[in-house]
Tab-separated table of N, CA and C and ligand atoms in Angstrom:
chain	number	residue	atom	x	y	z
A	1	MET	N	141.502	202.426	93.113
A	1	MET	CA	141.085	201.096	93.556
A	1	MET	C	141.756	200.032	92.705
A	2	SER	N	142.270	199.003	93.352
A	2	SER	CA	143.000	198.004	92.556
A	2	SER	C	142.029	196.991	91.945
A	3	ARG	N	142.383	196.536	90.766
A	3	ARG	CA	141.526	195.609	90.032
A	3	ARG	C	142.016	194.184	90.264
A	4	LEU	N	141.065	193.334	90.683
A	4	LEU	CA	141.419	191.942	90.964
A	4	LEU	C	140.833	191.027	89.898
A	5	GLY	N	141.681	190.183	89.342
A	5	GLY	CA	141.233	189.193	88.368
A	5	GLY	C	141.248	187.811	88.990
A	6	ILE	N	140.464	186.934	88.394
A	6	ILE	CA	140.452	185.560	88.881
A	6	ILE	C	140.705	184.649	87.679
A	7	TYR	N	141.637	183.756	87.830
A	7	TYR	CA	141.975	182.843	86.731
A	7	TYR	C	141.643	181.433	87.202
A	8	PRO	N	140.450	180.936	86.820
A	8	PRO	CA	140.002	179.647	87.341
A	8	PRO	C	140.385	178.486	86.422
A	9	GLY	N	140.454	177.320	87.005
A	9	GLY	CA	140.710	176.131	86.192
A	9	GLY	C	140.938	174.917	87.061
A	10	SER	N	141.220	173.808	86.395
A	10	SER	CA	141.515	172.569	87.126
A	10	SER	C	143.002	172.510	87.478
A	11	PHE	N	143.834	173.007	86.581
A	11	PHE	CA	145.296	173.040	86.796
A	11	PHE	C	145.815	171.661	87.231
A	12	ASP	N	145.514	170.666	86.421
A	12	ASP	CA	145.821	169.279	86.805
A	12	ASP	C	146.830	168.639	85.842
A	13	PRO	N	148.070	169.088	85.812
A	13	PRO	CA	148.715	170.100	86.629
A	13	PRO	C	148.879	171.409	85.846
A	14	ILE	N	149.435	172.422	86.538
A	14	ILE	CA	149.753	173.689	85.869
A	14	ILE	C	150.795	173.438	84.766
A	15	THR	N	150.594	174.085	83.615
A	15	THR	CA	151.540	173.965	82.505
A	15	THR	C	152.160	175.337	82.229
A	16	ARG	N	153.121	175.348	81.315
A	16	ARG	CA	153.717	176.638	80.936
A	16	ARG	C	152.691	177.527	80.234
A	17	GLY	N	151.671	176.910	79.654
A	17	GLY	CA	150.580	177.675	79.033
A	17	GLY	C	149.812	178.464	80.081
A	18	HIS	N	149.504	177.820	81.217
A	18	HIS	CA	148.836	178.542	82.317
A	18	HIS	C	149.726	179.675	82.829
A	19	GLU	N	150.999	179.369	83.002
A	19	GLU	CA	151.935	180.394	83.523
A	19	GLU	C	151.945	181.612	82.602
A	20	ASP	N	151.949	181.345	81.306
A	20	ASP	CA	151.953	182.418	80.310
A	20	ASP	C	150.707	183.305	80.483
A	21	LEU	N	149.556	182.666	80.688
A	21	LEU	CA	148.321	183.445	80.837
A	21	LEU	C	148.301	184.242	82.137
A	22	ILE	N	148.842	183.680	83.188
A	22	ILE	CA	148.897	184.416	84.465
A	22	ILE	C	149.715	185.692	84.261
A	23	ARG	N	150.866	185.548	83.605
A	23	ARG	CA	151.717	186.723	83.334
A	23	ARG	C	150.967	187.747	82.491
A	24	ARG	N	150.316	187.264	81.443
A	24	ARG	CA	149.602	188.187	80.554
A	24	ARG	C	148.466	188.906	81.276
A	25	SER	N	147.792	188.205	82.177
A	25	SER	CA	146.651	188.823	82.870
A	25	SER	C	147.111	190.019	83.706
A	26	LEU	N	148.355	189.971	84.176
A	26	LEU	CA	148.849	191.060	85.027
A	26	LEU	C	149.091	192.351	84.243
A	27	ALA	N	148.890	192.297	82.930
A	27	ALA	CA	148.970	193.530	82.136
A	27	ALA	C	147.719	194.383	82.336
A	28	PHE	N	146.628	193.778	82.777
A	28	PHE	CA	145.410	194.585	82.932
A	28	PHE	C	144.688	194.400	84.264
A	29	VAL	N	145.196	193.538	85.133
A	29	VAL	CA	144.681	193.523	86.512
A	29	VAL	C	145.866	193.757	87.447
A	30	ASP	N	145.560	194.280	88.637
A	30	ASP	CA	146.655	194.567	89.571
A	30	ASP	C	147.100	193.312	90.316
A	31	ARG	N	146.101	192.457	90.569
A	31	ARG	CA	146.398	191.198	91.257
A	31	ARG	C	145.561	190.107	90.622
A	32	VAL	N	146.052	188.886	90.695
A	32	VAL	CA	145.251	187.786	90.160
A	32	VAL	C	145.214	186.643	91.170
A	33	ILE	N	144.018	186.086	91.325
A	33	ILE	CA	143.877	184.878	92.138
A	33	ILE	C	143.757	183.702	91.183
A	34	VAL	N	144.688	182.780	91.281
A	34	VAL	CA	144.589	181.540	90.516
A	34	VAL	C	143.672	180.632	91.335
A	35	ALA	N	142.503	180.325	90.779
A	35	ALA	CA	141.462	179.632	91.540
A	35	ALA	C	141.353	178.178	91.083
A	36	VAL	N	141.756	177.283	91.944
A	36	VAL	CA	141.785	175.854	91.617
A	36	VAL	C	140.435	175.229	91.982
A	37	ALA	N	139.745	174.713	90.979
A	37	ALA	CA	138.428	174.121	91.220
A	37	ALA	C	138.579	172.765	91.901
A	38	VAL	N	137.869	172.614	93.016
A	38	VAL	CA	137.960	171.367	93.774
A	38	VAL	C	137.026	170.319	93.190
A	39	ASN	N	135.805	170.753	92.888
A	39	ASN	CA	134.794	169.800	92.425
A	39	ASN	C	134.613	169.828	90.918
A	40	VAL	N	135.579	169.303	90.201
A	40	VAL	CA	135.393	169.242	88.753
A	40	VAL	C	134.880	167.842	88.401
A	41	ALA	N	134.132	167.766	87.321
A	41	ALA	CA	133.526	166.487	86.934
A	41	ALA	C	134.589	165.419	86.669
A	42	LYS	N	135.726	165.880	86.095
A	42	LYS	CA	136.780	164.925	85.765
A	42	LYS	C	137.431	164.377	87.048
A	43	GLN	N	138.013	163.204	86.937
A	43	GLN	CA	138.725	162.616	88.073
A	43	GLN	C	140.165	163.123	88.021
A	44	PRO	N	140.542	164.064	88.886
A	44	PRO	CA	141.873	164.664	88.747
A	44	PRO	C	143.009	163.729	89.166
A	45	LEU	N	144.161	163.961	88.576
A	45	LEU	CA	145.362	163.185	88.934
A	45	LEU	C	145.915	163.692	90.266
A	46	PHE	N	145.966	165.007	90.413
A	46	PHE	CA	146.530	165.617	91.622
A	46	PHE	C	145.403	166.098	92.550
A	47	THR	N	145.644	166.006	93.844
A	47	THR	CA	144.661	166.526	94.810
A	47	THR	C	144.664	168.058	94.712
A	48	PRO	N	143.615	168.708	95.195
A	48	PRO	CA	143.613	170.178	95.172
A	48	PRO	C	144.845	170.755	95.867
A	49	GLU	N	145.239	170.160	96.985
A	49	GLU	CA	146.408	170.666	97.733
A	49	GLU	C	147.679	170.524	96.898
A	50	GLU	N	147.813	169.397	96.196
A	50	GLU	CA	148.991	169.197	95.338
A	50	GLU	C	148.998	170.206	94.197
A	51	ARG	N	147.816	170.449	93.627
A	51	ARG	CA	147.743	171.398	92.505
A	51	ARG	C	148.107	172.808	92.964
A	52	VAL	N	147.608	173.180	94.140
A	52	VAL	CA	147.947	174.506	94.684
A	52	VAL	C	149.453	174.606	94.917
A	53	ALA	N	150.035	173.581	95.533
A	53	ALA	CA	151.476	173.612	95.840
A	53	ALA	C	152.303	173.727	94.552
A	54	LEU	N	151.893	173.019	93.510
A	54	LEU	CA	152.648	173.070	92.247
A	54	LEU	C	152.533	174.445	91.594
A	55	ILE	N	151.361	175.052	91.689
A	55	ILE	CA	151.195	176.401	91.112
A	55	ILE	C	152.091	177.380	91.867
A	56	LYS	N	152.116	177.242	93.194
A	56	LYS	CA	152.947	178.156	93.993
A	56	LYS	C	154.421	177.981	93.656
A	57	GLU	N	154.824	176.757	93.356
A	57	GLU	CA	156.229	176.538	92.974
A	57	GLU	C	156.526	177.109	91.597
A	58	ALA	N	155.530	177.018	90.710
A	58	ALA	CA	155.750	177.447	89.319
A	58	ALA	C	155.669	178.965	89.167
A	59	VAL	N	154.864	179.606	90.006
A	59	VAL	CA	154.645	181.059	89.866
A	59	VAL	C	155.052	181.751	91.155
A	60	ASP	N	156.099	182.526	91.073
A	60	ASP	CA	156.565	183.236	92.262
A	60	ASP	C	156.412	184.727	92.008
A	61	ASP	N	155.260	185.272	92.397
A	61	ASP	CA	154.967	186.670	92.128
A	61	ASP	C	154.033	187.160	93.229
A	62	SER	N	154.380	188.271	93.864
A	62	SER	CA	153.572	188.765	94.986
A	62	SER	C	152.181	189.210	94.526
A	63	LYS	N	152.016	189.402	93.221
A	63	LYS	CA	150.697	189.834	92.721
A	63	LYS	C	149.781	188.639	92.445
A	64	VAL	N	150.324	187.448	92.650
A	64	VAL	CA	149.554	186.235	92.338
A	64	VAL	C	149.286	185.447	93.622
A	65	GLU	N	148.004	185.163	93.839
A	65	GLU	CA	147.611	184.355	94.991
A	65	GLU	C	146.987	183.074	94.460
A	66	VAL	N	147.161	181.990	95.185
A	66	VAL	CA	146.590	180.716	94.731
A	66	VAL	C	145.606	180.223	95.786
A	67	ARG	N	144.376	179.939	95.354
A	67	ARG	CA	143.348	179.482	96.298
A	67	ARG	C	142.554	178.348	95.666
A	68	THR	N	141.933	177.533	96.501
A	68	THR	CA	140.976	176.559	95.965
A	68	THR	C	139.583	177.159	96.091
A	69	PHE	N	138.665	176.660	95.270
A	69	PHE	CA	137.260	177.053	95.453
A	69	PHE	C	136.361	175.869	95.152
A	70	ASP	N	135.216	175.920	95.797
A	70	ASP	CA	134.229	174.860	95.689
A	70	ASP	C	132.939	175.524	95.249
A	71	GLY	N	132.123	174.862	94.485
A	71	GLY	CA	130.850	175.475	94.099
A	71	GLY	C	131.007	176.373	92.886
A	72	LEU	N	130.118	177.353	92.777
A	72	LEU	CA	130.112	178.206	91.587
A	72	LEU	C	131.272	179.197	91.589
A	73	LEU	N	131.873	179.321	90.414
A	73	LEU	CA	132.985	180.255	90.259
A	73	LEU	C	132.551	181.689	90.585
A	74	VAL	N	131.371	182.074	90.100
A	74	VAL	CA	130.952	183.467	90.317
A	74	VAL	C	130.730	183.770	91.804
A	75	ASP	N	130.315	182.768	92.565
A	75	ASP	CA	130.145	182.986	94.012
A	75	ASP	C	131.506	183.270	94.649
A	76	PHE	N	132.487	182.475	94.223
A	76	PHE	CA	133.842	182.699	94.742
A	76	PHE	C	134.371	184.065	94.301
A	77	ALA	N	134.127	184.397	93.033
A	77	ALA	CA	134.594	185.692	92.504
A	77	ALA	C	133.978	186.844	93.298
A	78	ARG	N	132.698	186.716	93.626
A	78	ARG	CA	132.023	187.767	94.419
A	78	ARG	C	132.623	187.847	95.818
A	79	THR	N	132.866	186.678	96.413
A	79	THR	CA	133.416	186.650	97.773
A	79	THR	C	134.756	187.374	97.850
A	80	VAL	N	135.598	187.152	96.835
A	80	VAL	CA	136.929	187.780	96.886
A	80	VAL	C	136.930	189.171	96.237
A	81	LYS	N	135.762	189.572	95.693
A	81	LYS	CA	135.588	190.878	95.039
A	81	LYS	C	136.426	191.014	93.760
A	82	ALA	N	136.445	189.941	92.983
A	82	ALA	CA	137.121	190.011	91.678
A	82	ALA	C	136.150	190.612	90.665
A	83	SER	N	136.674	191.392	89.733
A	83	SER	CA	135.791	191.999	88.734
A	83	SER	C	135.961	191.360	87.359
A	84	VAL	N	137.009	190.567	87.192
A	84	VAL	CA	137.307	189.987	85.885
A	84	VAL	C	137.629	188.498	86.028
A	85	ILE	N	137.032	187.694	85.163
A	85	ILE	CA	137.410	186.278	85.072
A	85	ILE	C	138.304	186.148	83.832
A	86	VAL	N	139.459	185.567	84.005
A	86	VAL	CA	140.398	185.404	82.885
A	86	VAL	C	140.377	183.946	82.423
A	87	ARG	N	140.224	183.764	81.106
A	87	ARG	CA	140.314	182.414	80.551
A	87	ARG	C	141.169	182.478	79.285
A	88	GLY	N	141.823	181.383	78.970
A	88	GLY	CA	142.618	181.320	77.747
A	88	GLY	C	141.788	180.717	76.630
A	89	LEU	N	141.977	181.234	75.419
A	89	LEU	CA	141.337	180.636	74.240
A	89	LEU	C	142.448	180.154	73.340
A	90	ARG	N	142.575	178.851	73.238
A	90	ARG	CA	143.696	178.328	72.452
A	90	ARG	C	143.324	178.139	70.994
A	91	ALA	N	142.239	177.451	70.770
A	91	ALA	CA	141.866	177.144	69.387
A	91	ALA	C	140.352	177.199	69.282
A	92	VAL	N	139.861	177.041	68.067
A	92	VAL	CA	138.415	177.084	67.830
A	92	VAL	C	137.712	176.061	68.720
A	93	SER	N	138.375	174.936	68.933
A	93	SER	CA	137.766	173.866	69.737
A	93	SER	C	137.427	174.317	71.154
A	94	ASP	N	138.116	175.298	71.669
A	94	ASP	CA	137.822	175.815	73.017
A	94	ASP	C	136.576	176.701	73.018
A	95	PHE	N	136.281	177.245	71.847
A	95	PHE	CA	135.362	178.383	71.800
A	95	PHE	C	133.971	178.092	72.349
A	96	GLU	N	133.348	177.005	71.864
A	96	GLU	CA	131.963	176.672	72.222
A	96	GLU	C	131.780	176.598	73.747
A	97	TYR	N	132.628	175.821	74.370
A	97	TYR	CA	132.564	175.616	75.813
A	97	TYR	C	132.825	176.921	76.569
A	98	GLU	N	133.828	177.642	76.124
A	98	GLU	CA	134.191	178.887	76.809
A	98	GLU	C	133.093	179.936	76.680
A	99	PHE	N	132.477	179.987	75.497
A	99	PHE	CA	131.422	180.969	75.239
A	99	PHE	C	130.211	180.673	76.123
A	100	GLN	N	129.841	179.385	76.170
A	100	GLN	CA	128.717	178.962	77.020
A	100	GLN	C	128.973	179.335	78.476
A	101	MET	N	130.188	179.038	78.919
A	101	MET	CA	130.517	179.282	80.314
A	101	MET	C	130.502	180.790	80.620
A	102	ALA	N	131.068	181.574	79.713
A	102	ALA	CA	131.113	183.028	79.921
A	102	ALA	C	129.701	183.606	79.975
A	103	LEU	N	128.825	183.139	79.087
A	103	LEU	CA	127.453	183.665	79.071
A	103	LEU	C	126.693	183.250	80.324
A	104	MET	N	126.885	182.005	80.746
A	104	MET	CA	126.215	181.539	81.966
A	104	MET	C	126.733	182.318	83.174
A	105	ASN	N	128.035	182.507	83.218
A	105	ASN	CA	128.599	183.279	84.339
A	105	ASN	C	128.073	184.710	84.339
A	106	ARG	N	127.882	185.276	83.157
A	106	ARG	CA	127.334	186.643	83.096
A	106	ARG	C	125.877	186.681	83.556
A	107	ASN	N	125.124	185.619	83.188
A	107	ASN	CA	123.737	185.527	83.675
A	107	ASN	C	123.697	185.512	85.191
A	108	LEU	N	124.640	184.762	85.758
A	108	LEU	CA	124.652	184.591	87.209
A	108	LEU	C	125.218	185.824	87.918
A	109	ALA	N	126.150	186.494	87.270
A	109	ALA	CA	126.820	187.638	87.910
A	109	ALA	C	127.133	188.691	86.851
A	110	PRO	N	126.145	189.534	86.504
A	110	PRO	CA	126.315	190.489	85.399
A	110	PRO	C	127.464	191.480	85.589
A	111	ALA	N	127.873	191.716	86.818
A	111	ALA	CA	128.921	192.723	87.038
A	111	ALA	C	130.326	192.177	86.761
A	112	ILE	N	130.429	190.879	86.591
A	112	ILE	CA	131.766	190.286	86.392
A	112	ILE	C	131.973	189.996	84.903
A	113	GLU	N	133.046	190.531	84.354
A	113	GLU	CA	133.341	190.318	82.933
A	113	GLU	C	134.306	189.145	82.756
A	114	THR	N	134.095	188.384	81.691
A	114	THR	CA	135.073	187.360	81.320
A	114	THR	C	135.957	187.928	80.217
A	115	VAL	N	137.251	187.763	80.380
A	115	VAL	CA	138.204	188.241	79.375
A	115	VAL	C	138.982	187.031	78.857
A	116	PHE	N	139.039	186.895	77.538
A	116	PHE	CA	139.776	185.772	76.943
A	116	PHE	C	141.142	186.243	76.478
A	117	LEU	N	142.148	185.474	76.816
A	117	LEU	CA	143.503	185.817	76.401
A	117	LEU	C	144.027	184.772	75.422
A	118	VAL	N	144.815	185.254	74.485
A	118	VAL	CA	145.429	184.373	73.493
A	118	VAL	C	146.799	183.951	74.017
A	119	PRO	N	147.052	182.658	74.058
A	119	PRO	CA	148.342	182.209	74.611
A	119	PRO	C	149.503	182.458	73.654
A	120	ALA	N	150.713	182.286	74.173
A	120	ALA	CA	151.902	182.378	73.322
A	120	ALA	C	151.790	181.339	72.209
A	121	PHE	N	152.318	181.695	71.048
A	121	PHE	CA	152.191	180.867	69.847
A	121	PHE	C	152.600	179.407	70.097
A	122	ASP	N	153.768	179.224	70.715
A	122	ASP	CA	154.289	177.854	70.874
A	122	ASP	C	153.600	177.084	71.998
A	123	LEU	N	152.678	177.747	72.714
A	123	LEU	CA	151.981	177.045	73.805
A	123	LEU	C	150.514	176.808	73.463
A	124	THR	N	150.152	177.145	72.228
A	124	THR	CA	148.749	177.130	71.837
A	124	THR	C	148.122	175.739	71.934
A	125	TYR	N	148.882	174.711	71.619
A	125	TYR	CA	148.294	173.367	71.606
A	125	TYR	C	148.604	172.578	72.866
A	126	LEU	N	148.961	173.312	73.907
A	126	LEU	CA	149.328	172.662	75.165
A	126	LEU	C	148.106	172.559	76.070
A	127	SER	N	147.954	171.407	76.705
A	127	SER	CA	146.881	171.256	77.702
A	127	SER	C	147.354	170.314	78.793
A	128	SER	N	146.744	170.433	79.960
A	128	SER	CA	147.120	169.557	81.074
A	128	SER	C	146.874	168.094	80.710
A	129	SER	N	145.795	167.835	79.988
A	129	SER	CA	145.487	166.434	79.666
A	129	SER	C	146.548	165.838	78.738
A	130	LEU	N	147.041	166.650	77.780
A	130	LEU	CA	148.117	166.152	76.902
A	130	LEU	C	149.390	165.897	77.702
A	131	VAL	N	149.682	166.822	78.610
A	131	VAL	CA	150.877	166.673	79.450
A	131	VAL	C	150.780	165.380	80.264
A	132	ARG	N	149.605	165.127	80.855
A	132	ARG	CA	149.422	163.901	81.649
A	132	ARG	C	149.617	162.664	80.783
A	133	GLU	N	149.051	162.714	79.598
A	133	GLU	CA	149.145	161.572	78.670
A	133	GLU	C	150.601	161.268	78.315
A	134	VAL	N	151.346	162.321	77.973
A	134	VAL	CA	152.750	162.126	77.584
A	134	VAL	C	153.546	161.602	78.784
A	135	ALA	N	153.327	162.223	79.953
A	135	ALA	CA	154.082	161.823	81.152
A	135	ALA	C	153.751	160.388	81.555
A	136	ARG	N	152.505	160.028	81.393
A	136	ARG	CA	152.047	158.678	81.785
A	136	ARG	C	152.817	157.590	81.047
A	137	PHE	N	153.161	157.882	79.792
A	137	PHE	CA	153.880	156.888	79.003
A	137	PHE	C	155.382	157.179	78.926
A	138	GLY	N	155.847	158.002	79.867
A	138	GLY	CA	157.284	158.217	79.986
A	138	GLY	C	157.878	159.213	79.009
A	139	GLY	N	157.034	160.001	78.337
A	139	GLY	CA	157.552	160.998	77.394
A	139	GLY	C	158.140	162.207	78.112
A	140	ASP	N	158.898	162.990	77.367
A	140	ASP	CA	159.589	164.149	77.934
A	140	ASP	C	158.655	165.372	77.948
A	141	VAL	N	158.346	165.873	79.131
A	141	VAL	CA	157.462	167.038	79.231
A	141	VAL	C	158.213	168.269	79.746
A	142	SER	N	159.559	168.199	79.696
A	142	SER	CA	160.347	169.270	80.314
A	142	SER	C	160.112	170.639	79.666
A	143	ALA	N	159.722	170.674	78.398
A	143	ALA	CA	159.487	171.972	77.748
A	143	ALA	C	158.076	172.486	78.042
A	144	LEU	N	157.257	171.647	78.627
A	144	LEU	CA	155.839	171.983	78.769
A	144	LEU	C	155.441	172.388	80.185
A	145	VAL	N	156.218	171.918	81.162
A	145	VAL	CA	155.909	172.217	82.577
A	145	VAL	C	157.194	172.548	83.320
A	146	GLN	N	157.040	173.163	84.480
A	146	GLN	CA	158.187	173.469	85.343
A	146	GLN	C	158.803	172.167	85.866
A	147	PRO	N	160.103	172.208	86.214
A	147	PRO	CA	160.754	170.998	86.740
A	147	PRO	C	160.012	170.376	87.933
A	148	ALA	N	159.471	171.205	88.829
A	148	ALA	CA	158.765	170.655	90.003
A	148	ALA	C	157.542	169.852	89.570
A	149	VAL	N	156.882	170.325	88.522
A	149	VAL	CA	155.698	169.629	88.008
A	149	VAL	C	156.129	168.322	87.334
A	150	GLN	N	157.232	168.407	86.612
A	150	GLN	CA	157.760	167.208	85.941
A	150	GLN	C	158.073	166.114	86.981
A	151	GLN	N	158.708	166.536	88.072
A	151	GLN	CA	159.034	165.585	89.146
A	151	GLN	C	157.764	164.992	89.750
A	152	ALA	N	156.775	165.847	89.959
A	152	ALA	CA	155.513	165.379	90.565
A	152	ALA	C	154.825	164.366	89.646
A	153	LEU	N	154.891	164.609	88.345
A	153	LEU	CA	154.301	163.664	87.384
A	153	LEU	C	155.039	162.329	87.418
A	154	LYS	N	156.363	162.425	87.521
A	154	LYS	CA	157.180	161.193	87.576
A	154	LYS	C	156.786	160.370	88.799
A	155	ARG	N	156.600	161.069	89.927
A	155	ARG	CA	156.226	160.352	91.159
A	155	ARG	C	154.854	159.700	91.012
A	156	LYS	N	153.921	160.418	90.413
A	156	LYS	CA	152.558	159.876	90.253
A	156	LYS	C	152.552	158.638	89.366
A	157	TYR	N	153.286	158.726	88.280
A	157	TYR	CA	153.249	157.636	87.300
A	157	TYR	C	154.352	156.600	87.510
A	158	GLY	N	155.233	156.895	88.448
A	158	GLY	CA	156.307	155.950	88.739
A	158	GLY	C	157.257	155.718	87.586
A	159	ARG	N	157.486	156.786	86.785
A	159	ARG	CA	158.462	156.658	85.689
A	159	ARG	C	159.069	158.006	85.309
B	1	PNS	O1	140.513	174.116	83.406
B	1	PNS	P1	139.081	173.774	83.238
B	1	PNS	O2	138.810	172.381	83.738
B	1	PNS	O3	138.597	173.989	81.841
B	1	PNS	O4	138.255	174.780	84.196
B	1	PNS	C1	136.858	174.753	84.230
B	1	PNS	C2	136.357	175.549	85.439
B	1	PNS	C3	136.903	174.981	86.726
B	1	PNS	C4	136.768	177.000	85.308
B	1	PNS	C5	134.803	175.474	85.437
B	1	PNS	O5	134.408	174.130	85.374
B	1	PNS	C6	134.177	176.110	86.663
B	1	PNS	O6	134.121	177.311	86.768
B	1	PNS	N1	133.701	175.254	87.606
B	1	PNS	C7	133.067	175.712	88.826
B	1	PNS	C8	131.537	175.555	88.752
B	1	PNS	C9	130.994	176.655	87.888
B	1	PNS	O7	130.904	177.792	88.279
B	1	PNS	N2	130.693	176.275	86.635
B	1	PNS	C10	130.375	177.213	85.587
B	1	PNS	C11	128.946	177.543	85.505
B	1	PNS	S1	128.721	178.001	83.860
């Protein structure tokens, strides 16, 4: 039986850090669904459709599917029959929030395990919010995101 993982997030936009984690997750799941959250508290820069399109451009792998989801992550995970939730842990600052979320998700769906992955060393301090901030003020984000994402940021910010 093949093992399906789910890698949820806002992906606003996808960065090379996310790409790294998707690749790493395929070491222990057969397929991964990159699950783009539609209803996040934050006001996203990109629409869900734009975020999905950018992920598809950045990741070209038949083992990776990109979907949006609304509502609880565990409900979506159950619907698609995923057994593992994959999240990245970059620094101590991520820990509190990630731990809370993993425990709550386990309360809601005990059969689904959360697995934390450590990102590549040079991508550890990368986040979508930092990328947006740099791009907004015209900084160079070419080392941090795929060219298609860089272009999309330029269009959004008009620079
Ligand atoms: O990339 P992010 O913004 O840190 O991702 C957070 C995300 C989307 C994974 C999380 O907010 C989420 O799962 N939202 C869906 C609603 C839900 O299930 N919340 C968690 C209950 S503990």
